[in-house]
mmCIF file of C-alpha atoms in Angstrom:
data_model
loop_
_atom_site.group_PDB
_atom_site.id
_atom_site.type_symbol
_atom_site.label_atom_id
_atom_site.label_comp_id
_atom_site.label_asym_id
_atom_site.label_seq_id
_atom_site.Cartn_x
_atom_site.Cartn_y
_atom_site.Cartn_z
ATOM 1 C CA MET A 676 -15.696 110.214 -19.482
ATOM 2 C CA THR A 677 -13.391 107.777 -21.258
ATOM 3 C CA LEU A 678 -12.929 104.069 -20.563
ATOM 4 C CA ASP A 679 -9.312 103.245 -19.776
ATOM 5 C CA ALA A 680 -7.970 99.761 -19.040
ATOM 6 C CA PHE A 681 -10.752 97.249 -18.399
ATOM 7 C CA VAL A 682 -11.321 93.338 -18.301
ATOM 8 C CA LEU A 683 -14.547 91.705 -18.113
ATOM 9 C CA MET A 684 -14.249 88.416 -15.828
ATOM 10 C CA PRO A 685 -16.730 85.580 -15.517
ATOM 11 C CA ASP A 686 -18.052 87.135 -12.239
ATOM 12 C CA HIS A 687 -16.831 90.705 -12.207
ATOM 13 C CA VAL A 688 -15.474 93.577 -14.093
ATOM 14 C CA HIS A 689 -12.520 95.964 -13.417
ATOM 15 C CA GLY A 690 -12.160 99.148 -15.177
ATOM 16 C CA ILE A 691 -10.698 102.600 -14.979
ATOM 17 C CA LEU A 692 -12.939 105.522 -15.926
ATOM 18 C CA LEU A 693 -11.322 108.858 -16.739
ATOM 19 C CA PHE A 694 -13.468 111.950 -16.092
ATOM 20 C CA ASP A 695 -12.236 115.085 -17.863
ATOM 21 C CA LYS A 696 -14.543 117.930 -16.343
ATOM 22 C CA ASN A 697 -14.276 121.381 -17.174
ATOM 23 C CA GLU A 698 -14.022 123.027 -13.731
ATOM 24 C CA PRO A 699 -15.301 126.576 -13.266
ATOM 25 C CA VAL A 700 -12.753 129.226 -12.627
ATOM 26 C CA GLY A 701 -13.359 131.330 -9.491
ATOM 27 C CA PRO A 702 -15.800 130.850 -6.651
ATOM 28 C CA PRO A 703 -19.348 129.534 -7.466
ATOM 29 C CA LEU A 704 -22.259 132.034 -7.260
ATOM 30 C CA SER A 705 -24.278 131.659 -4.185
ATOM 31 C CA TYR A 706 -27.439 130.617 -6.250
ATOM 32 C CA GLU A 707 -25.815 128.013 -8.376
ATOM 33 C CA ASN A 708 -25.870 124.352 -8.046
ATOM 34 C CA GLN A 709 -22.303 123.829 -6.578
ATOM 35 C CA PHE A 710 -22.260 120.079 -7.377
ATOM 36 C CA GLY A 711 -23.011 120.425 -11.163
ATOM 37 C CA PRO A 712 -25.004 118.160 -13.360
ATOM 38 C CA GLN A 713 -25.386 114.732 -11.657
ATOM 39 C CA ARG A 714 -24.905 112.969 -15.108
ATOM 40 C CA GLN A 715 -21.225 113.702 -14.840
ATOM 41 C CA ASN A 716 -20.266 111.547 -11.855
ATOM 42 C CA LEU A 717 -19.372 108.004 -11.282
ATOM 43 C CA ALA A 718 -22.560 107.077 -9.551
ATOM 44 C CA SER A 719 -24.572 108.301 -12.659
ATOM 45 C CA VAL A 720 -22.269 106.545 -15.126
ATOM 46 C CA LEU A 721 -22.565 103.185 -13.294
ATOM 47 C CA ARG A 722 -26.307 103.383 -12.939
ATOM 48 C CA GLY A 723 -26.397 103.671 -16.722
ATOM 49 C CA PHE A 724 -24.117 100.920 -17.341
ATOM 50 C CA LYS A 725 -25.917 98.589 -14.847
ATOM 51 C CA SER A 726 -29.201 99.545 -16.396
ATOM 52 C CA GLY A 727 -28.236 98.825 -19.835
ATOM 53 C CA VAL A 728 -26.652 95.486 -18.965
ATOM 54 C CA THR A 729 -29.627 94.546 -17.001
ATOM 55 C CA THR A 730 -31.918 95.337 -19.858
ATOM 56 C CA PHE A 731 -29.820 93.381 -22.277
ATOM 57 C CA ALA A 732 -29.938 90.364 -19.885
ATOM 58 C CA ARG A 733 -33.837 90.640 -19.591
ATOM 59 C CA VAL A 734 -34.245 90.934 -23.446
ATOM 60 C CA HIS A 735 -32.113 87.872 -24.098
ATOM 61 C CA ALA A 736 -33.534 85.883 -21.124
ATOM 62 C CA LEU A 737 -29.941 85.582 -19.479
ATOM 63 C CA GLU A 738 -29.873 84.724 -15.849
ATOM 64 C CA PHE A 739 -28.201 87.649 -14.240
ATOM 65 C CA ASN A 740 -27.809 89.535 -10.914
ATOM 66 C CA TRP A 741 -25.642 92.569 -9.789
ATOM 67 C CA GLN A 742 -23.762 92.438 -6.487
ATOM 68 C CA PRO A 743 -25.165 95.275 -4.180
ATOM 69 C CA ARG A 744 -21.954 97.213 -4.016
ATOM 70 C CA PHE A 745 -18.850 98.310 -5.877
ATOM 71 C CA HIS A 746 -15.483 99.379 -5.039
ATOM 72 C CA ASP A 747 -14.153 102.695 -6.425
ATOM 73 C CA ARG A 748 -11.162 104.827 -5.642
ATOM 74 C CA ILE A 749 -9.620 108.115 -7.052
ATOM 75 C CA VAL A 750 -6.320 107.562 -8.653
ATOM 76 C CA ARG A 751 -3.932 110.212 -7.375
ATOM 77 C CA SER A 752 -0.758 109.640 -9.242
ATOM 78 C CA ASP A 753 0.624 108.443 -12.581
ATOM 79 C CA ASP A 754 2.449 105.605 -10.629
ATOM 80 C CA GLU A 755 -0.878 104.488 -9.029
ATOM 81 C CA LEU A 756 -2.476 104.572 -12.456
ATOM 82 C CA ARG A 757 0.228 102.382 -13.882
ATOM 83 C CA ARG A 758 -0.115 99.854 -11.032
ATOM 84 C CA ILE A 759 -3.862 99.726 -11.271
ATOM 85 C CA ARG A 760 -3.650 99.159 -15.064
ATOM 86 C CA ASP A 761 -1.083 96.315 -14.622
ATOM 87 C CA TYR A 762 -3.482 94.811 -12.007
ATOM 88 C CA ILE A 763 -6.542 94.912 -14.344
ATOM 89 C CA LEU A 764 -4.639 93.604 -17.279
ATOM 90 C CA THR A 765 -3.052 90.685 -15.537
ATOM 91 C CA ASN A 766 -6.214 89.797 -13.673
ATOM 92 C CA PRO A 767 -7.318 86.976 -16.019
ATOM 93 C CA SER A 768 -3.977 85.042 -15.585
ATOM 94 C CA ARG A 769 -4.316 85.279 -11.707
ATOM 95 C CA TRP A 770 -7.965 84.278 -11.949
ATOM 96 C CA GLU A 771 -6.987 81.111 -13.920
ATOM 97 C CA LYS A 772 -4.375 80.037 -11.388
ATOM 98 C CA GLU A 773 -6.498 80.883 -8.353
ATOM 99 C CA TRP A 774 -9.787 79.604 -9.352
ATOM 100 C CA ASP A 775 -9.387 76.652 -11.751
ATOM 101 C CA ASN A 776 -11.245 73.673 -10.031
ATOM 102 C CA GLY A 777 -9.210 71.060 -11.848
ATOM 103 C CA GLU A 778 -11.926 70.535 -14.626
ATOM 104 C CA GLY A 779 -11.140 73.738 -16.578
ATOM 105 C CA LEU A 780 -14.174 75.469 -15.021
ATOM 106 C CA TYR A 781 -13.964 78.605 -13.094
ATOM 107 C CA ARG A 782 -15.991 79.607 -10.080
#
């Protein structure tokens, strides 16, 4: 797994994770786990990330909570990847315009 474009915002994070799995050639044998190791999937990676951030917050006595869900999607083309990267990298400028409360504070 490789981290591509990402941005950490005051109340959320955007990122692209690239998974480069070596897919087996040919049909799976009837007795093999057809799903493969669970450490190589999005849910497992996010569990580890959230666990690490939660531990860091607790050790440093930071007030912190995760929202219960996350949005994910499979990027299916180079054009879609380009558009998502652009959205991620321009998110901070949109955030400032949309959420400035007039006192320089963000919600």
